[in-house]
mmCIF file of C-alpha atoms and ligand atoms in Angstrom:
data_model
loop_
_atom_site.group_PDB
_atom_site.id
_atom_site.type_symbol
_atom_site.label_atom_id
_atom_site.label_comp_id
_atom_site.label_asym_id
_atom_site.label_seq_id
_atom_site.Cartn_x
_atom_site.Cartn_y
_atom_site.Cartn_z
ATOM 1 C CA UNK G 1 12.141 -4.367 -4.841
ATOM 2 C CA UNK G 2 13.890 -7.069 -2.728
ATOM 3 C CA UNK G 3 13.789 -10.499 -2.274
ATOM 4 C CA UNK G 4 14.787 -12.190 1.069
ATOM 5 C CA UNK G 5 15.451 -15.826 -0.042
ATOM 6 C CA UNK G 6 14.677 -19.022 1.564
ATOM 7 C CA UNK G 7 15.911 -22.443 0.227
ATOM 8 C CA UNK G 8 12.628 -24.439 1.424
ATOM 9 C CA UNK G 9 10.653 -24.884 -2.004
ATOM 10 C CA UNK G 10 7.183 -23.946 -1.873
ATOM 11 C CA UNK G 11 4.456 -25.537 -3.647
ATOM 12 C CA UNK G 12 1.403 -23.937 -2.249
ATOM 13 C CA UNK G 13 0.555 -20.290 -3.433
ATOM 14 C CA UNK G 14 1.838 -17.282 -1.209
ATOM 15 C CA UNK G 15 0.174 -14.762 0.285
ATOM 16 C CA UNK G 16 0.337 -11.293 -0.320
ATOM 17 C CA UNK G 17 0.159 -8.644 2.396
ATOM 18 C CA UNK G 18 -0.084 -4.614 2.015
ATOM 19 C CA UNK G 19 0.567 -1.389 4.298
ATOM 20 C CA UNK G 20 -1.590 1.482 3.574
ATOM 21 C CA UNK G 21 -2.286 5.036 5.532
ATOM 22 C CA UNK G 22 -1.620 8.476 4.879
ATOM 23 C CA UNK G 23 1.675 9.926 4.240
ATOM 24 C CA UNK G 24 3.871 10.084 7.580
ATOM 25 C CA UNK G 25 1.984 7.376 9.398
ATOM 26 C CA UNK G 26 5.019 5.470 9.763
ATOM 27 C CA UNK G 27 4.784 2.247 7.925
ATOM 28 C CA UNK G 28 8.108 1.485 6.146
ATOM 29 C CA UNK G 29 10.156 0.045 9.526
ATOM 30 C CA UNK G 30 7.270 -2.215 10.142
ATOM 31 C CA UNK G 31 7.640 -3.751 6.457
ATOM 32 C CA UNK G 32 10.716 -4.177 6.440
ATOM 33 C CA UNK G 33 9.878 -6.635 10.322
ATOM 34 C CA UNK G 34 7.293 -8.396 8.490
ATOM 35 C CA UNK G 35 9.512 -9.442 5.804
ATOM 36 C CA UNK G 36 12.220 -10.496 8.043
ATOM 37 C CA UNK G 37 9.306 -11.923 10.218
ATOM 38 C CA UNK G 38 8.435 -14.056 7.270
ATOM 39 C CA UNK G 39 12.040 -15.014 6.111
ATOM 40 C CA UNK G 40 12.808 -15.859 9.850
ATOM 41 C CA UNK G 41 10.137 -18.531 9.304
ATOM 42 C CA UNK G 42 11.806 -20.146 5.838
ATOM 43 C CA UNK G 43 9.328 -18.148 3.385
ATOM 44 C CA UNK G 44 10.595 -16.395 0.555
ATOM 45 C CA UNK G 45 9.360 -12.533 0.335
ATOM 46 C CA UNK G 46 9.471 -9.989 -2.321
ATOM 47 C CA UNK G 47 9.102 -6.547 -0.457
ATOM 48 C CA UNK G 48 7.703 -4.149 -3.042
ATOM 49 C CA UNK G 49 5.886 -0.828 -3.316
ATOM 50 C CA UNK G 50 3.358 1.675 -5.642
ATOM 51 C CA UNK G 51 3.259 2.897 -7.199
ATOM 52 C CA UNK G 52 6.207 1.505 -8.701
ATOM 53 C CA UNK G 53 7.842 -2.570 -8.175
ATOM 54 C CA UNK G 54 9.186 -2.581 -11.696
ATOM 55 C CA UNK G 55 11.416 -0.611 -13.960
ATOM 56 C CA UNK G 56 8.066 0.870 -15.835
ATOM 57 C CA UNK G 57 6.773 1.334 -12.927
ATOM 58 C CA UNK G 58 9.509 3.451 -11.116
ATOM 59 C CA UNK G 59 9.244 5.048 -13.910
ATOM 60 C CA UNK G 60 5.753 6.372 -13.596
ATOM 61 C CA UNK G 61 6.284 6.878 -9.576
ATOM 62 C CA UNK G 62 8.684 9.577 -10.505
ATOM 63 C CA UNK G 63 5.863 11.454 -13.102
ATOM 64 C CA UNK G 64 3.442 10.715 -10.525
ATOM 65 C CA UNK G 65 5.325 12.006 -7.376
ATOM 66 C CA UNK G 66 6.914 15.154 -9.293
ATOM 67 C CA UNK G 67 4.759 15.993 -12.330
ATOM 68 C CA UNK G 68 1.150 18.355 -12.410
ATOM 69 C CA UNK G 69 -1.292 16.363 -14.618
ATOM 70 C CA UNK G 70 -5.085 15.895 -15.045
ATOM 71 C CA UNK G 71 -6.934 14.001 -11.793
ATOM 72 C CA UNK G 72 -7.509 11.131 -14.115
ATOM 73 C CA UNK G 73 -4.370 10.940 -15.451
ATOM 74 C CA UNK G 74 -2.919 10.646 -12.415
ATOM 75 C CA UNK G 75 -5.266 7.693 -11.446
ATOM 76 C CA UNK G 76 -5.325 5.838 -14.497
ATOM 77 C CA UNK G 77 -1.725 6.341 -14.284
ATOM 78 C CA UNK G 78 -1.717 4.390 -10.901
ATOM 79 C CA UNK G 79 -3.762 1.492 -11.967
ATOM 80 C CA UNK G 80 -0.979 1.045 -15.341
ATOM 81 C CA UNK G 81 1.801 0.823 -12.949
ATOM 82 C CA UNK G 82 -0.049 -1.517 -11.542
ATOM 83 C CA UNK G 83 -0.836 -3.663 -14.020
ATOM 84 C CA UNK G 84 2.947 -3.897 -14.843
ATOM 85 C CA UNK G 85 3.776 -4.923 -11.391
ATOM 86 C CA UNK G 86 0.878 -7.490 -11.264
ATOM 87 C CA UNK G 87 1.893 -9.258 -14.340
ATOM 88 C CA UNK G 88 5.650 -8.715 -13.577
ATOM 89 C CA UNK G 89 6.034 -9.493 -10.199
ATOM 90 C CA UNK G 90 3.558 -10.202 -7.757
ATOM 91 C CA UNK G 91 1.250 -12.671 -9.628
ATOM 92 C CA UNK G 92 4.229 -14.913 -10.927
ATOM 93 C CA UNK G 93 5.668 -14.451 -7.193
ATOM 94 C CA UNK G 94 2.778 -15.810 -5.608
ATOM 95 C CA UNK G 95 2.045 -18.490 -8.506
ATOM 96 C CA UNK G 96 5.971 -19.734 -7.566
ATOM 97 C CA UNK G 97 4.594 -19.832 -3.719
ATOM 98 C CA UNK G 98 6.536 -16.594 -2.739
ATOM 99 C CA UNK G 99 5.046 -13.822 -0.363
ATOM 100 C CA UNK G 100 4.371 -10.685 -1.253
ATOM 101 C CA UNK G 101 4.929 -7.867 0.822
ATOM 102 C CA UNK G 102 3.994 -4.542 -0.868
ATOM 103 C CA UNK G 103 3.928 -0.834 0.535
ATOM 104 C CA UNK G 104 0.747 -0.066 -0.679
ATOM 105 C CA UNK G 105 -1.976 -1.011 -3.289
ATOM 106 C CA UNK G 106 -5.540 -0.359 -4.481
ATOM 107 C CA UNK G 107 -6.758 0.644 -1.411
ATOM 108 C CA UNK G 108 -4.399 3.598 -2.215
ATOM 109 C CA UNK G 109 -6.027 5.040 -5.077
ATOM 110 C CA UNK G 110 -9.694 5.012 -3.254
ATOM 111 C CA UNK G 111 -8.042 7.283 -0.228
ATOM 112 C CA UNK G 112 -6.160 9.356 -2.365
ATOM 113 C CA UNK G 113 -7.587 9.330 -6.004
ATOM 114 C CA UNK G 114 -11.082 9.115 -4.548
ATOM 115 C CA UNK G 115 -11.059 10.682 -0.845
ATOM 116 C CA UNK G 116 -8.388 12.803 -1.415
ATOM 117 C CA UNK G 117 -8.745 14.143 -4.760
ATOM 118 C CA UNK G 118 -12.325 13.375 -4.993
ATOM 119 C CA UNK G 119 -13.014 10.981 -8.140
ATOM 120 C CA UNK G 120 -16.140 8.601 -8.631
ATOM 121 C CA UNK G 121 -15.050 5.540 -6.660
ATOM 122 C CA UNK G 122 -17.204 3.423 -9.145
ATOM 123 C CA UNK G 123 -15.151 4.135 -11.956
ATOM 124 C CA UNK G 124 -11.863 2.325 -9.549
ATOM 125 C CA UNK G 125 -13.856 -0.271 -9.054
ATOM 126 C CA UNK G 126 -14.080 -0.964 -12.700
ATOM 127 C CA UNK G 127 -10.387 -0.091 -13.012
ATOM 128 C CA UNK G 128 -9.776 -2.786 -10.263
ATOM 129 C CA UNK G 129 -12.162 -5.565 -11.494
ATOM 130 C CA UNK G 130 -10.305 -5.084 -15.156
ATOM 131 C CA UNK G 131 -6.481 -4.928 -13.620
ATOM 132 C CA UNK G 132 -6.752 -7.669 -10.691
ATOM 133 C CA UNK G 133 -9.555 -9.136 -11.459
ATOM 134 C CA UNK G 134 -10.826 -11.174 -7.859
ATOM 135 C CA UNK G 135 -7.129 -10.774 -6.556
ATOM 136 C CA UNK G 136 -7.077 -8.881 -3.311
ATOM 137 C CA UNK G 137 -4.277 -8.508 -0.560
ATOM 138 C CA UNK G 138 -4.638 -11.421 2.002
ATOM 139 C CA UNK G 139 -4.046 -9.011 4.924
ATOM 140 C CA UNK G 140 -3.713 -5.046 5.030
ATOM 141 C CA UNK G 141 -2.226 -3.191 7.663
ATOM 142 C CA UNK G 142 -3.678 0.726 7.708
ATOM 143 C CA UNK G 143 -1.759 3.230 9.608
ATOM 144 C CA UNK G 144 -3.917 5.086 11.346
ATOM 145 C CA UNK G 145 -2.595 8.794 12.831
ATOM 146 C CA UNK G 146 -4.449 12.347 12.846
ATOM 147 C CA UNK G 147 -3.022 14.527 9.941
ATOM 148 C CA UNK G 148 -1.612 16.749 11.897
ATOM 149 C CA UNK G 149 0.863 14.278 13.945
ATOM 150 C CA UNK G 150 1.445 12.707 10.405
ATOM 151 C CA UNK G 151 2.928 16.030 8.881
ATOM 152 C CA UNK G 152 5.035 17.081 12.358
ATOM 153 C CA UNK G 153 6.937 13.963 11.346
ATOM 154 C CA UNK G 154 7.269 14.634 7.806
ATOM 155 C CA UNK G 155 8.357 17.992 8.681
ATOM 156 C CA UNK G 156 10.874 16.607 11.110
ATOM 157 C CA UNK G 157 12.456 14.653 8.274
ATOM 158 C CA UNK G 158 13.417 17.577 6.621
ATOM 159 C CA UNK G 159 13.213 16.495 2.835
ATOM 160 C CA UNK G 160 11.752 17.882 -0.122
ATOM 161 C CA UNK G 161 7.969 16.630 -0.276
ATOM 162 C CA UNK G 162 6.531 15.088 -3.306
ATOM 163 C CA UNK G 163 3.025 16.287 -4.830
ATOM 164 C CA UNK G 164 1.261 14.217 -2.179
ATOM 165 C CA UNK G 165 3.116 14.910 0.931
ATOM 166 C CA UNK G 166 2.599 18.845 -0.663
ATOM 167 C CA UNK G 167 -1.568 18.874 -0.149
ATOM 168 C CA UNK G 168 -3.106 20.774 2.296
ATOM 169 C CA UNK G 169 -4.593 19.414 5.664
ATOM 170 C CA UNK G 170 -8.026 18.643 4.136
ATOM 171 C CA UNK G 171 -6.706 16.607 1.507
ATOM 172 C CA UNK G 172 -4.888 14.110 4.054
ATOM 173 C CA UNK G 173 -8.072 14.332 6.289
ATOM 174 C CA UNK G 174 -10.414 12.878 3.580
ATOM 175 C CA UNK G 175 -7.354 10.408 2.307
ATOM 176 C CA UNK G 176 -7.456 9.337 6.195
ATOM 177 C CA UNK G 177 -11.165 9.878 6.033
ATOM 178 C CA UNK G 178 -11.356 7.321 2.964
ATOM 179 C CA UNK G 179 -9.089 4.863 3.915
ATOM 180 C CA UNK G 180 -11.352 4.145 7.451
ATOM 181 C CA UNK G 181 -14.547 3.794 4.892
ATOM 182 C CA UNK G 182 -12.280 1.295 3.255
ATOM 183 C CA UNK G 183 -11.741 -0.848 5.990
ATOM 184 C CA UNK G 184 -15.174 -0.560 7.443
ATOM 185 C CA UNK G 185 -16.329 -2.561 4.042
ATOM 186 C CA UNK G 186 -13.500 -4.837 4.624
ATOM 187 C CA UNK G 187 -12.733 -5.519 8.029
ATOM 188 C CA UNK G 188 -11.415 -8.995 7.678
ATOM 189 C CA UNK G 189 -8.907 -7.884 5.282
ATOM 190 C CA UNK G 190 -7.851 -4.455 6.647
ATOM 191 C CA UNK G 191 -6.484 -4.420 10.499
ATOM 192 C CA UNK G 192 -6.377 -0.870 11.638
ATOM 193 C CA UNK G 193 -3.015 0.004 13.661
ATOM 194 C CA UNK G 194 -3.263 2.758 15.799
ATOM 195 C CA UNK G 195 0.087 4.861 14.535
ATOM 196 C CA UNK G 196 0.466 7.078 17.406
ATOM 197 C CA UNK G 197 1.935 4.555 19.635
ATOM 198 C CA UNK G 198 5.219 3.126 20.501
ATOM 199 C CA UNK G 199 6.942 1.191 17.309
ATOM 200 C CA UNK G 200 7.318 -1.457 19.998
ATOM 201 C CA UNK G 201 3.494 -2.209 20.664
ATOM 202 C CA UNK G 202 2.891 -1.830 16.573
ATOM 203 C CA UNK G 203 5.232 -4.239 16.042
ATOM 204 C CA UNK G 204 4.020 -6.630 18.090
ATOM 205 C CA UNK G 205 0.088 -6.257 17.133
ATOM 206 C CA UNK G 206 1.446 -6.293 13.793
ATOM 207 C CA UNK G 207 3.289 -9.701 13.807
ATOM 208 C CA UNK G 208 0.895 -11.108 16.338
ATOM 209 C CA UNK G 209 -1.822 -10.435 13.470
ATOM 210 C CA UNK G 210 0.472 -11.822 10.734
ATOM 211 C CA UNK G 211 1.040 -15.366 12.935
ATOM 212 C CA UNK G 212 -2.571 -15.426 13.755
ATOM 213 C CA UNK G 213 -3.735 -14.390 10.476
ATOM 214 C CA UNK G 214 -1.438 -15.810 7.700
ATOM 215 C CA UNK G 215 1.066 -18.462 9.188
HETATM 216 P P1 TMP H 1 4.877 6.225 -0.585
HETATM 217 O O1 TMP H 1 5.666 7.473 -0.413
HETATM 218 O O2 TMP H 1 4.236 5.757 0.645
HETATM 219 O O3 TMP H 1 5.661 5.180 -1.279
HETATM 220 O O4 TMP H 1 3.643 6.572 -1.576
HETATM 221 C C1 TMP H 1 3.790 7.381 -2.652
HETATM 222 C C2 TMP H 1 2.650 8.336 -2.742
HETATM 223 O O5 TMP H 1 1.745 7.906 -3.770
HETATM 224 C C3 TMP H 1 1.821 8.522 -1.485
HETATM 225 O O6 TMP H 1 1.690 9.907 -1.224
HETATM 226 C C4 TMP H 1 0.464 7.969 -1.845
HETATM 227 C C5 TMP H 1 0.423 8.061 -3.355
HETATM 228 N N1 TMP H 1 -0.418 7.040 -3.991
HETATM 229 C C6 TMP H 1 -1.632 7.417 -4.541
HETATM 230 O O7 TMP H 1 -1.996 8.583 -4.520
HETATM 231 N N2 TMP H 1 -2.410 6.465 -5.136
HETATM 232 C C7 TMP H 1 -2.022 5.154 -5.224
HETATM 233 O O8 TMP H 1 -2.772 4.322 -5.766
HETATM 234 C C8 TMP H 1 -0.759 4.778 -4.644
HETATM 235 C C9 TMP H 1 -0.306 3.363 -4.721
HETATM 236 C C10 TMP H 1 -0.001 5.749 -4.035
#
């Protein structure tokens, strides 16, 4: 976690903003612009990620990334680590009139947990209504890029892949599949970004959509 901070004092509550997509879409430059986006304009922002944001939390990312373990494990698993970061950082954060900028959330766990591994959606929504009660993200910003371009890049980094980055083609093409089902329900919320484009024209649909949007 981070914290770019801004001597202004806030009184009203901040907003909290999420990046979502499958695995190699190319998200994480265009959080770290939106934060300094934000900053730039004399808000203080907590840049965060899942799972994970906390010391428990990190904690569980590693079991989750590295360790085998039951389907529902591994979602119920998600939706602890987020419950930790909810109570320890982003609900005080945006009670203090921070922002919130966070690689990834619940809309996670229905593309992955639910598209890609293929549990009962119902039983997230339950999971969500008991861990963030009404609280959704503000704005979300899904990556959008075929599979296949998605795992040339991974490849080209050259790294060991975790248990996610590890599944085969189908599994990304329902997590994609799932995450576009996602923001059809919400399309106010979720802005799709066409990944397989210059970082030059994301960026700038991306902060024209956080001015527009948020500021
Ligand atoms: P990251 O590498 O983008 O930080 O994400 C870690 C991995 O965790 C990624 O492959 C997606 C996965 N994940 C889930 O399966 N469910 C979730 O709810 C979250 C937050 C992440």
């Amino acid at each position: 976690m981070s914290v770019e901070k801004n001597n202004a004092s806030n009184t009203k509550r901040g907003k909290f903003i999420t990046f979502e997509g499958i695995d190699g879409a190319g998200k994480s430059s265009h959080i770290v612009g939106v934060a300094a986006l934000l900053a730039s304009r004399g808000l203080t922002v907590i840049s965060t990620r899942e799972p994970g944001g906390t010391p428990l939390g990190e904690k569980l990312r590693e079991l989750l990334l590295h360790e085998i373990m039951h389907l529902e494990t591994e979602a119920l698993l998600m939706f602890a680590a987020r419950r930790e970061h909810l109570a320890q950082v982003i609900e005080p954060a945006l009670a203090r009139g921070d922002w919130v900028v966070c690689d990834r959330f619940s809309d996670a766990t229905y593309a992955y947990q639910g598209g890609g591994r293929g549990l009962d959606k119902i039983k997230f929504a339950e999971l969500e209504q008991w861990v963030h009660g009404h609280l959704q993200p503000d704005l979300t910003f899904l990556f959008d890029l075929p599979p296949a371009i998605a795992g040339e890049r991974i490849a080209a980094q050259g790294r060991t892949l975790d248990r996610f980055e590890q599944e085969h083609a189908d599994f990304h093409v329902r997590v994609r599949q799932a995450y576009l089902e996602r923001a059809e329900q919400a399309p106010q919320r979720i802005i799709v970004i066409n990944a397989d484009q210059t970082l030059e024209n994301i960026k700038n649909k991306i902060e024209l959509t956080v001015i527009t949007n948020c500021l």
